[in-house]
Short mmCIF file of C-alpha atoms in Angstrom, two decimals:
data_model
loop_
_atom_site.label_atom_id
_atom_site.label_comp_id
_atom_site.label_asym_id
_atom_site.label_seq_id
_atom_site.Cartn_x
_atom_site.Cartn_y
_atom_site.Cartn_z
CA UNK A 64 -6.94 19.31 -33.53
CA UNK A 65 -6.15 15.84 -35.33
CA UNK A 66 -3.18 16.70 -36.47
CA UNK A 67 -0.74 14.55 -35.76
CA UNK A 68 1.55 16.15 -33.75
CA UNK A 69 4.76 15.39 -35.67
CA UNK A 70 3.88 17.97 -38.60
CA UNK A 71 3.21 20.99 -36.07
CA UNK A 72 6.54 20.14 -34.30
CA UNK A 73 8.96 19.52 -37.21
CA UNK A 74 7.68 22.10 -39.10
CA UNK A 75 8.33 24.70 -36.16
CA UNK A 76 11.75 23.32 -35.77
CA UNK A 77 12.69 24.15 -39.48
CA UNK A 78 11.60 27.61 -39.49
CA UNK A 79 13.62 28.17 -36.12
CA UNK A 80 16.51 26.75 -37.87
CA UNK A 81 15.97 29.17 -40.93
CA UNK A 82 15.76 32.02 -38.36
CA UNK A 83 19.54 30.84 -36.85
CA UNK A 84 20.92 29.52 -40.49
CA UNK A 85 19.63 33.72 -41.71
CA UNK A 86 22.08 35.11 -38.71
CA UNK A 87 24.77 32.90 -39.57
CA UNK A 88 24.71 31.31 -36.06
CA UNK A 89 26.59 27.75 -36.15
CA UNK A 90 27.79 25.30 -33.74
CA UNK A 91 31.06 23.77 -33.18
CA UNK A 92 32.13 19.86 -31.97
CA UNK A 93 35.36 18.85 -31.57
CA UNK A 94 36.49 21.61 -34.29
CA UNK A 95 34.03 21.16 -36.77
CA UNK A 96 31.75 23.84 -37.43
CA UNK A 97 28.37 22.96 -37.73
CA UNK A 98 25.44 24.77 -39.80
CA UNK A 99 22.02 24.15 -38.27
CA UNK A 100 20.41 23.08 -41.97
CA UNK A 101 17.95 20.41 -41.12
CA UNK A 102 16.72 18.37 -44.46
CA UNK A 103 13.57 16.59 -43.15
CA UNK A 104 10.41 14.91 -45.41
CA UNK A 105 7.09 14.47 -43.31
CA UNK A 106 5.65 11.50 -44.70
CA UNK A 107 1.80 11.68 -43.33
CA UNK A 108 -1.47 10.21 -44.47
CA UNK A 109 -3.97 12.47 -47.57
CA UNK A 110 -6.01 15.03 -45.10
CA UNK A 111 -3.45 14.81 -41.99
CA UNK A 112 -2.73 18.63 -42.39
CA UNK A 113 0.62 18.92 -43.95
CA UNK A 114 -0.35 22.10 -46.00
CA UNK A 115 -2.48 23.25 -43.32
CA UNK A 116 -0.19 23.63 -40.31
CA UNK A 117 2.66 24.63 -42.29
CA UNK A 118 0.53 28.06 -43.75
CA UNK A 119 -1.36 28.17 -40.06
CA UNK A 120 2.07 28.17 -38.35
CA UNK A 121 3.25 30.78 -40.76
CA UNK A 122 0.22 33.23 -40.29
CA UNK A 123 0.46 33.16 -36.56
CA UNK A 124 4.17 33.59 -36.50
CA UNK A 125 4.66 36.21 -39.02
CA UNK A 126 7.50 33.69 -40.55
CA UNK A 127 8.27 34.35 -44.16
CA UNK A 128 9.76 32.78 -47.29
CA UNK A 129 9.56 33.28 -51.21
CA UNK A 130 11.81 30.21 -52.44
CA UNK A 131 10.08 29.50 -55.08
CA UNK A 132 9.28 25.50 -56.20
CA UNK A 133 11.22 25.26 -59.49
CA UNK A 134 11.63 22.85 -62.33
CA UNK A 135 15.19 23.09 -63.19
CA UNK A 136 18.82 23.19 -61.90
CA UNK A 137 19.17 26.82 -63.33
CA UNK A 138 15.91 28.24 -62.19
CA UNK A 139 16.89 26.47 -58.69
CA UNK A 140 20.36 27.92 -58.80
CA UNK A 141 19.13 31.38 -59.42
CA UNK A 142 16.86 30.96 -56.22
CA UNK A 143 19.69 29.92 -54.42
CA UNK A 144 21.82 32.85 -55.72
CA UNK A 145 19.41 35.42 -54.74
CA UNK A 146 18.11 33.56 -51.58
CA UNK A 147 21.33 31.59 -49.88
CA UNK A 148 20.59 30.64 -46.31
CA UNK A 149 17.14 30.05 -46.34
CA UNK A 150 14.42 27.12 -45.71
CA UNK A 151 13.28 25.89 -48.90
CA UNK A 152 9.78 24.18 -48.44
CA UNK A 153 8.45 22.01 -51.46
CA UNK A 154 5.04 19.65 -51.47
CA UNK A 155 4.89 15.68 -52.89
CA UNK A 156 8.61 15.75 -52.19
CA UNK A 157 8.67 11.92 -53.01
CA UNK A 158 7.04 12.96 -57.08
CA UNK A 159 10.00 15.13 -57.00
CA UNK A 160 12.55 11.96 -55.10
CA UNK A 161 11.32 10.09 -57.77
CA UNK A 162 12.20 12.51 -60.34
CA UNK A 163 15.85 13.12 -59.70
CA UNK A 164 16.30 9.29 -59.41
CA UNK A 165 15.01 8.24 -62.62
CA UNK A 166 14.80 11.42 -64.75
CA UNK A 167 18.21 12.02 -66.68
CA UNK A 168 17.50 16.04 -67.26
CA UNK A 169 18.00 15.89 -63.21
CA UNK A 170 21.14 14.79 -62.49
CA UNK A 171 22.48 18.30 -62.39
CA UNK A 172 19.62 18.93 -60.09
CA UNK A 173 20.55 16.17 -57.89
CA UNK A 174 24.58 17.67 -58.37
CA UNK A 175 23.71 21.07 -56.78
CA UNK A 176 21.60 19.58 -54.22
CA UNK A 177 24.13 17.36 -52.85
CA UNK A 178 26.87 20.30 -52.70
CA UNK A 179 24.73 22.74 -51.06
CA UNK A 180 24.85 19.58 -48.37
CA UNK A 181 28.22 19.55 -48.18
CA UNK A 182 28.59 23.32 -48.28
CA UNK A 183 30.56 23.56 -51.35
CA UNK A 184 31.05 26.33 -54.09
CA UNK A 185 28.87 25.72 -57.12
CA UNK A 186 28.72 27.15 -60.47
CA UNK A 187 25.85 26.82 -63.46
CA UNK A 188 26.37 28.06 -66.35
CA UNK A 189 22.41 29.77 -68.25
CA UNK A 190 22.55 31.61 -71.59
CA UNK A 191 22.59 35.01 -70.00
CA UNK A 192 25.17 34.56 -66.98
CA UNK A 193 27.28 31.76 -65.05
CA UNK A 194 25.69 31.77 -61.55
CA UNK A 195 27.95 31.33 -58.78
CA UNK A 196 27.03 30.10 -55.57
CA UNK A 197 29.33 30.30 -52.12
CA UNK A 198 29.19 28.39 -49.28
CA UNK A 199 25.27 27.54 -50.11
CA UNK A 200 23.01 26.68 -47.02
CA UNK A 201 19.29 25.57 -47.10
CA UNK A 202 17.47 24.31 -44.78
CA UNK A 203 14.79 21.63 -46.54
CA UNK A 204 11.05 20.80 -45.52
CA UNK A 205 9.32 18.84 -47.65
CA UNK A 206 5.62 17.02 -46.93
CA UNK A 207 4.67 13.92 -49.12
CA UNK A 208 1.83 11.17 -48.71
CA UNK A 209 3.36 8.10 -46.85
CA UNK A 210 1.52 5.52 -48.82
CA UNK A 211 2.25 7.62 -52.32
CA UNK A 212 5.66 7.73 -51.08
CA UNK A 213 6.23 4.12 -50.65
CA UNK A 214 4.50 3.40 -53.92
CA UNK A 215 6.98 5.07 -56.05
CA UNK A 216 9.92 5.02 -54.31
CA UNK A 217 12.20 2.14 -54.83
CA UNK A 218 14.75 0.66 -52.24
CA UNK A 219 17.43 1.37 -54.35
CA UNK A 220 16.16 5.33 -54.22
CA UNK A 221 16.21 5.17 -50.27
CA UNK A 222 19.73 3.69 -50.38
CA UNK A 223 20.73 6.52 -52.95
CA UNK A 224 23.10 8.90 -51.41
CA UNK A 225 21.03 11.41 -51.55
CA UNK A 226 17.92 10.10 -49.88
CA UNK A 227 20.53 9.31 -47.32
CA UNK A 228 20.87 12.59 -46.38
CA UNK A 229 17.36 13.20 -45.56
CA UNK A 230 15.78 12.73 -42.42
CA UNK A 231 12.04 10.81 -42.67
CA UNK A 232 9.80 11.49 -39.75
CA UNK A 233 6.42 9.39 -40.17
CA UNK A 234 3.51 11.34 -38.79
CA UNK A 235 0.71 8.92 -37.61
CA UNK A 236 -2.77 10.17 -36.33
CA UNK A 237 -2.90 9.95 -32.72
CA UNK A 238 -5.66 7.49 -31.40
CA UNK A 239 -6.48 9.85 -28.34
CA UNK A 240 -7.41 12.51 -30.49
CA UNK A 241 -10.08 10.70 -33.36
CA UNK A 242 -11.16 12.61 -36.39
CA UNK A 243 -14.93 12.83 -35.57
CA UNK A 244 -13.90 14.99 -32.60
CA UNK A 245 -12.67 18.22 -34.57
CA UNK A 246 -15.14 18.47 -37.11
CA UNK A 247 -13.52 22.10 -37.61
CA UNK A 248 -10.58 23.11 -35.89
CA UNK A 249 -10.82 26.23 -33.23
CA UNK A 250 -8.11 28.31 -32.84
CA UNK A 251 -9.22 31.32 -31.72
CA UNK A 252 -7.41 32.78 -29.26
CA UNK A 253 -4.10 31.32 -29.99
CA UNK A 254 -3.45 33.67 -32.31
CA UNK A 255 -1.87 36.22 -30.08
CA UNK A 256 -0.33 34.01 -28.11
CA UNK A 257 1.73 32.29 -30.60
CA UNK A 258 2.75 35.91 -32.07
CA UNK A 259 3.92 36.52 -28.32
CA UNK A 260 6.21 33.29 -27.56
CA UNK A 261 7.29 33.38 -31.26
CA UNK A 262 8.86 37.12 -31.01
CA UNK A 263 10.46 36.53 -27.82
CA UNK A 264 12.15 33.49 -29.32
CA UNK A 265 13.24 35.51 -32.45
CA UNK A 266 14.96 38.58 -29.75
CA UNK A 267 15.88 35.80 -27.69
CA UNK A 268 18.18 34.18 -30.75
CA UNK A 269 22.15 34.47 -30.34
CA UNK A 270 23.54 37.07 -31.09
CA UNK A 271 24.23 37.15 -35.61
CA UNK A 272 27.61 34.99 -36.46
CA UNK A 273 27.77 33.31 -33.03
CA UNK A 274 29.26 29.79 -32.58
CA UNK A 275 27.63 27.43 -29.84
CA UNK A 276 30.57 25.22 -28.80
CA UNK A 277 29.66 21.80 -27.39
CA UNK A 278 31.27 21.42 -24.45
CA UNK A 279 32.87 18.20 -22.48
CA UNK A 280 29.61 17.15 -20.71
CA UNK A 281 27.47 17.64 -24.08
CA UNK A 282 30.49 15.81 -26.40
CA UNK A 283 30.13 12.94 -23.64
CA UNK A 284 26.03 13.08 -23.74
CA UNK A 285 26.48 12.51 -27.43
CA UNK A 286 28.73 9.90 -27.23
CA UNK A 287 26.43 7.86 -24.83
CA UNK A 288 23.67 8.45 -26.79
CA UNK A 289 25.49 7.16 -29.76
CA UNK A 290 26.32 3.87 -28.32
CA UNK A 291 22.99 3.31 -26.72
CA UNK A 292 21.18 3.94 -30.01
CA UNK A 293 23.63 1.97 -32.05
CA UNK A 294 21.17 -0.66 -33.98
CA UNK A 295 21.74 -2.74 -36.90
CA UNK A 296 17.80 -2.43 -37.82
CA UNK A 297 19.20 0.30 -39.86
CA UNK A 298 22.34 1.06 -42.21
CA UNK A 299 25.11 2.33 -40.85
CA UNK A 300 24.77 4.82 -43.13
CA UNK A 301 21.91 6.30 -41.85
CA UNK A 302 22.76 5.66 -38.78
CA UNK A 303 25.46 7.72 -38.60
CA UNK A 304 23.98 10.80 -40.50
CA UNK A 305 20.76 10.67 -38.06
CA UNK A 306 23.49 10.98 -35.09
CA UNK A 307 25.31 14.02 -36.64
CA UNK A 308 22.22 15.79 -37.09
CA UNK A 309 21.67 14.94 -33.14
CA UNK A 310 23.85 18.22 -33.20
CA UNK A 311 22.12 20.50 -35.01
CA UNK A 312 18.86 19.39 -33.10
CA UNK A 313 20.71 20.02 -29.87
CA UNK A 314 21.73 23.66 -31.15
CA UNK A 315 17.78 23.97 -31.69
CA UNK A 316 16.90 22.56 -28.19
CA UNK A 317 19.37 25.11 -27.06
CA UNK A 318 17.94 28.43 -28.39
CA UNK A 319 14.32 27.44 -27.60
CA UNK A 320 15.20 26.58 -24.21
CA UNK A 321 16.25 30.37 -24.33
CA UNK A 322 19.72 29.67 -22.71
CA UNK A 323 21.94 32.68 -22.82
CA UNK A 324 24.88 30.78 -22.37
CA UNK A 325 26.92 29.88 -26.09
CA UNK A 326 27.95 26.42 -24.65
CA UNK A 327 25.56 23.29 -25.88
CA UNK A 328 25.45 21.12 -22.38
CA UNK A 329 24.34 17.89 -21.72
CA UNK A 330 20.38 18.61 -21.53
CA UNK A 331 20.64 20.11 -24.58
CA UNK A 332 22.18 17.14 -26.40
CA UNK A 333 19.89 14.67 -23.81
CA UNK A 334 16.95 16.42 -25.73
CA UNK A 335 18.67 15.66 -28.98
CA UNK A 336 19.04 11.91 -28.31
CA UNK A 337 15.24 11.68 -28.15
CA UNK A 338 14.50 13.07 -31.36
CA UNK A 339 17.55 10.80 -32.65
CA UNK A 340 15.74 7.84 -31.60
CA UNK A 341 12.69 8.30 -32.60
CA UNK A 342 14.30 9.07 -35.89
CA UNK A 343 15.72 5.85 -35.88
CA UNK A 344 12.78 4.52 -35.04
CA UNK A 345 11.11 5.67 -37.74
CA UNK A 346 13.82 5.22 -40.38
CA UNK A 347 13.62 1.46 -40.01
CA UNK A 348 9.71 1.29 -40.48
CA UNK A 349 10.21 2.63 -43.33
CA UNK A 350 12.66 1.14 -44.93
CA UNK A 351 11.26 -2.17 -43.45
CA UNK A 352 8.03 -1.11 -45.31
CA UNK A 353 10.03 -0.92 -48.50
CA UNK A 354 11.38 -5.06 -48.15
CA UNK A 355 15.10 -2.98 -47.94
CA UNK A 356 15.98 -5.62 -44.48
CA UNK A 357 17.52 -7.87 -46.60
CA UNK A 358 19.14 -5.16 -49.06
CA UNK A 359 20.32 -2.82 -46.79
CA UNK A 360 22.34 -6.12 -44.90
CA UNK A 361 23.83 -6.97 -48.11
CA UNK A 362 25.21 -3.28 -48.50
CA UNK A 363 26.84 -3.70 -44.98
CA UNK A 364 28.26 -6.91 -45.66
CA UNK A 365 29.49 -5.67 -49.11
CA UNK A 366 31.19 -2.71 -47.15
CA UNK A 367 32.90 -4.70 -44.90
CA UNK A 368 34.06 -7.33 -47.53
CA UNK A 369 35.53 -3.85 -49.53
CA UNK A 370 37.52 -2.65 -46.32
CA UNK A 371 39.35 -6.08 -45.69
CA UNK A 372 40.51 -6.60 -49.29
CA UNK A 373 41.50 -3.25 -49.56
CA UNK A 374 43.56 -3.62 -46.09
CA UNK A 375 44.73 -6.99 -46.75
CA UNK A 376 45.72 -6.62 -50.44
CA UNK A 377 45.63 -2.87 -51.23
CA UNK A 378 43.31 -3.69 -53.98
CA UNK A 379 39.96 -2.73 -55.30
CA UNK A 380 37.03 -5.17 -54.36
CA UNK A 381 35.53 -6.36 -57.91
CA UNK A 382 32.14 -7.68 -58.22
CA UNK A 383 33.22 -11.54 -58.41
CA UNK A 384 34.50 -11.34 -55.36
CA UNK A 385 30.97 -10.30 -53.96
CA UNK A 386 30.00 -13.61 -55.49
CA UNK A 387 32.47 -15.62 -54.04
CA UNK A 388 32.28 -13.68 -50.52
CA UNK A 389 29.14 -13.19 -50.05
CA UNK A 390 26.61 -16.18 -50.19
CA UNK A 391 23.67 -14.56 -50.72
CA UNK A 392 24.96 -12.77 -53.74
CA UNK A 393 24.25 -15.31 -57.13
CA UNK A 394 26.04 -13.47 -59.85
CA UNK A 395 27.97 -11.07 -61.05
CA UNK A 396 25.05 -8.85 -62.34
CA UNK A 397 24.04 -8.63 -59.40
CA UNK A 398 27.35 -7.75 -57.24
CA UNK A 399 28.01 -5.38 -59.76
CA UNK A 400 24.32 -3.56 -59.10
CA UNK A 401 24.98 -3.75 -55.51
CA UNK A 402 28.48 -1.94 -55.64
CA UNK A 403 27.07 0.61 -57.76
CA UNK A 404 24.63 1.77 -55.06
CA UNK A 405 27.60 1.10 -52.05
CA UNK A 406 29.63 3.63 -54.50
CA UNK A 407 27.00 6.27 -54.94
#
């Protein structure tokens, strides 16, 4: 096919993550445990195949899911409720970005979202019940057009917390494999095939509530991938979230490599350096194809002016001393705008 190969690939990777985050198998680094729950948006071109490949990939494998797309923080925590550790897959995710940055009726939304990130207890309160939620997990897919995407989002909505949390993989069509060559796409005989390599995977899964412990050659893989992909074409914000998910990716690489061993090695983190950088990679095209260079350096700057005066005088940075620290920065409206979106 056409396809570019990106959408085929991540969307794969999320449904073998759903398969691990269903059996409750986790990793652990240096003590912390880690839950494989990727949160990934596919930004492609109209036509690529988004919809396409994710139902195709679904047919052949047999791979299931019923969370539903819903319009409101109670409909979306009684999904949650009734289906906690699961992949939740959701179309035009930037209509709904866009949404839950500028929409005030989805802050609570937003609320929920970010604690089922950080693995917290949540309740919401409906008029028949109070829904209680523990230790939510969710795994997150979502497809959106890339040039619809960067027309309504705004760099302050990429700098946003949440959007921080995301990973943005930018699928572009391959120039070896032209549209006019695939005028329909044959996949007959793959059918079986897939099934096949897909169920041996699945048996091949560790064993339900195992932990994969990274051991002293993987914990020194990461940390040499982490200073060769250090780069200041991005925050260090996302930066360093694109590097912890490194881990989950190399708990990924590590089942479908079918090792039988519950240690994550250095190959298996190696593997998960590459998909790190080309995260990276595609992290700064986009924000670079949002104008955010010159933003995203004022955040860092701002951050670093906040962590010396708090040092060196214990106190609070205030937005006049943006303006007087930070040349760039004209007034006080604006320091003040900038330090709201440091703080969120």
């Amino acid at each position: 096919t056409d396809i570019p190969l990106e959408i085929p690939f991540f969307t794969l990777l999320h449904y073998v993550a759903t398969e691990l985050l269903r059996k409750n198998v986790s990793g652990r680094f240096l003590g912390d445990k880690i839950r494989v729950t990727p949160w990934t948006i596919i930004l492609a071109d109209s036509g690529a195949g988004k919809t396409y490949t994710k139902n195709k990939i679904q047919e052949m494998t047999g791979f299931q899911t019923d969370f539903l797309e819903v319009a409101t923080a109670a409909k979306f925590a009684e999904e949650l409720r009734d289906k906690n550790n699961d992949i939740w897959i959701r179309d035009e995710f930037g209509q709904f970005l866009k949404q839950l940055e500028s929409q005030s009726y989805m802050e609570e939304y937003k609320d929920i979202l970010l604690k089922i990130y950080d693995g917290k207890r949540f309740t919401k309160a409906n008029k028949k019940e109070t829904i209680i939620v523990e230790n939510p997990a969710l795994c997150i897919l979502g497809f959106s057009v890339y040039r619809t995407f960067l027309d309504i989002i705004s760099p302050e909505s990429l700098l946003d917390g949440f959007a921080q949390r995301l990973s943005f993989v930018i699928a572009k069509n391959d120039k070896m494999r032209p549209m006019k060559n695939y005028p329909w796409y044959d996949l007959q005989g793959y059918d079986q095939r897939i099934k096949r390599e897909w169920d041996d995977l699945i048996c091949s899964l560790p064993p339900r509530d195992q932990i994969l412990e990274v051991n002293e050659d993987g914990g020194e893989a990461f940390k040499t991938s982490f200073e060769f992909l250090a780069t200041e074409k991005i925050p260090a914000s996302f930066f360093k979230r694109i590097m912890c998910r490194s881990v989950q990716y190399a708990i990924l690489y590590h089942v479908l490599l079918k090792k039988k061993s519950n240690e994550i090695d250095r190959e298996d983190m190696g593997w998960a350096g590459r998909l790190a950088a080309l995260q990276i990679q595609d992290t700064s095209e986009l924000l670079e194809a949002q104008g955010m260079g010159r933003l995203g350096k004022l955040l860092e700057k701002i951050e670093d002016l906040k962590h010396r005066k708090e040092s060196e005088t214990g106190k609070s940075i205030q937005p006049r001393d943006i303006v007087s620290g930070i040349r760039d920065v004209k007034n006080v409206t604006e320091a003040r705008q900038l330090l709201s979106l440091l703080d969120e």
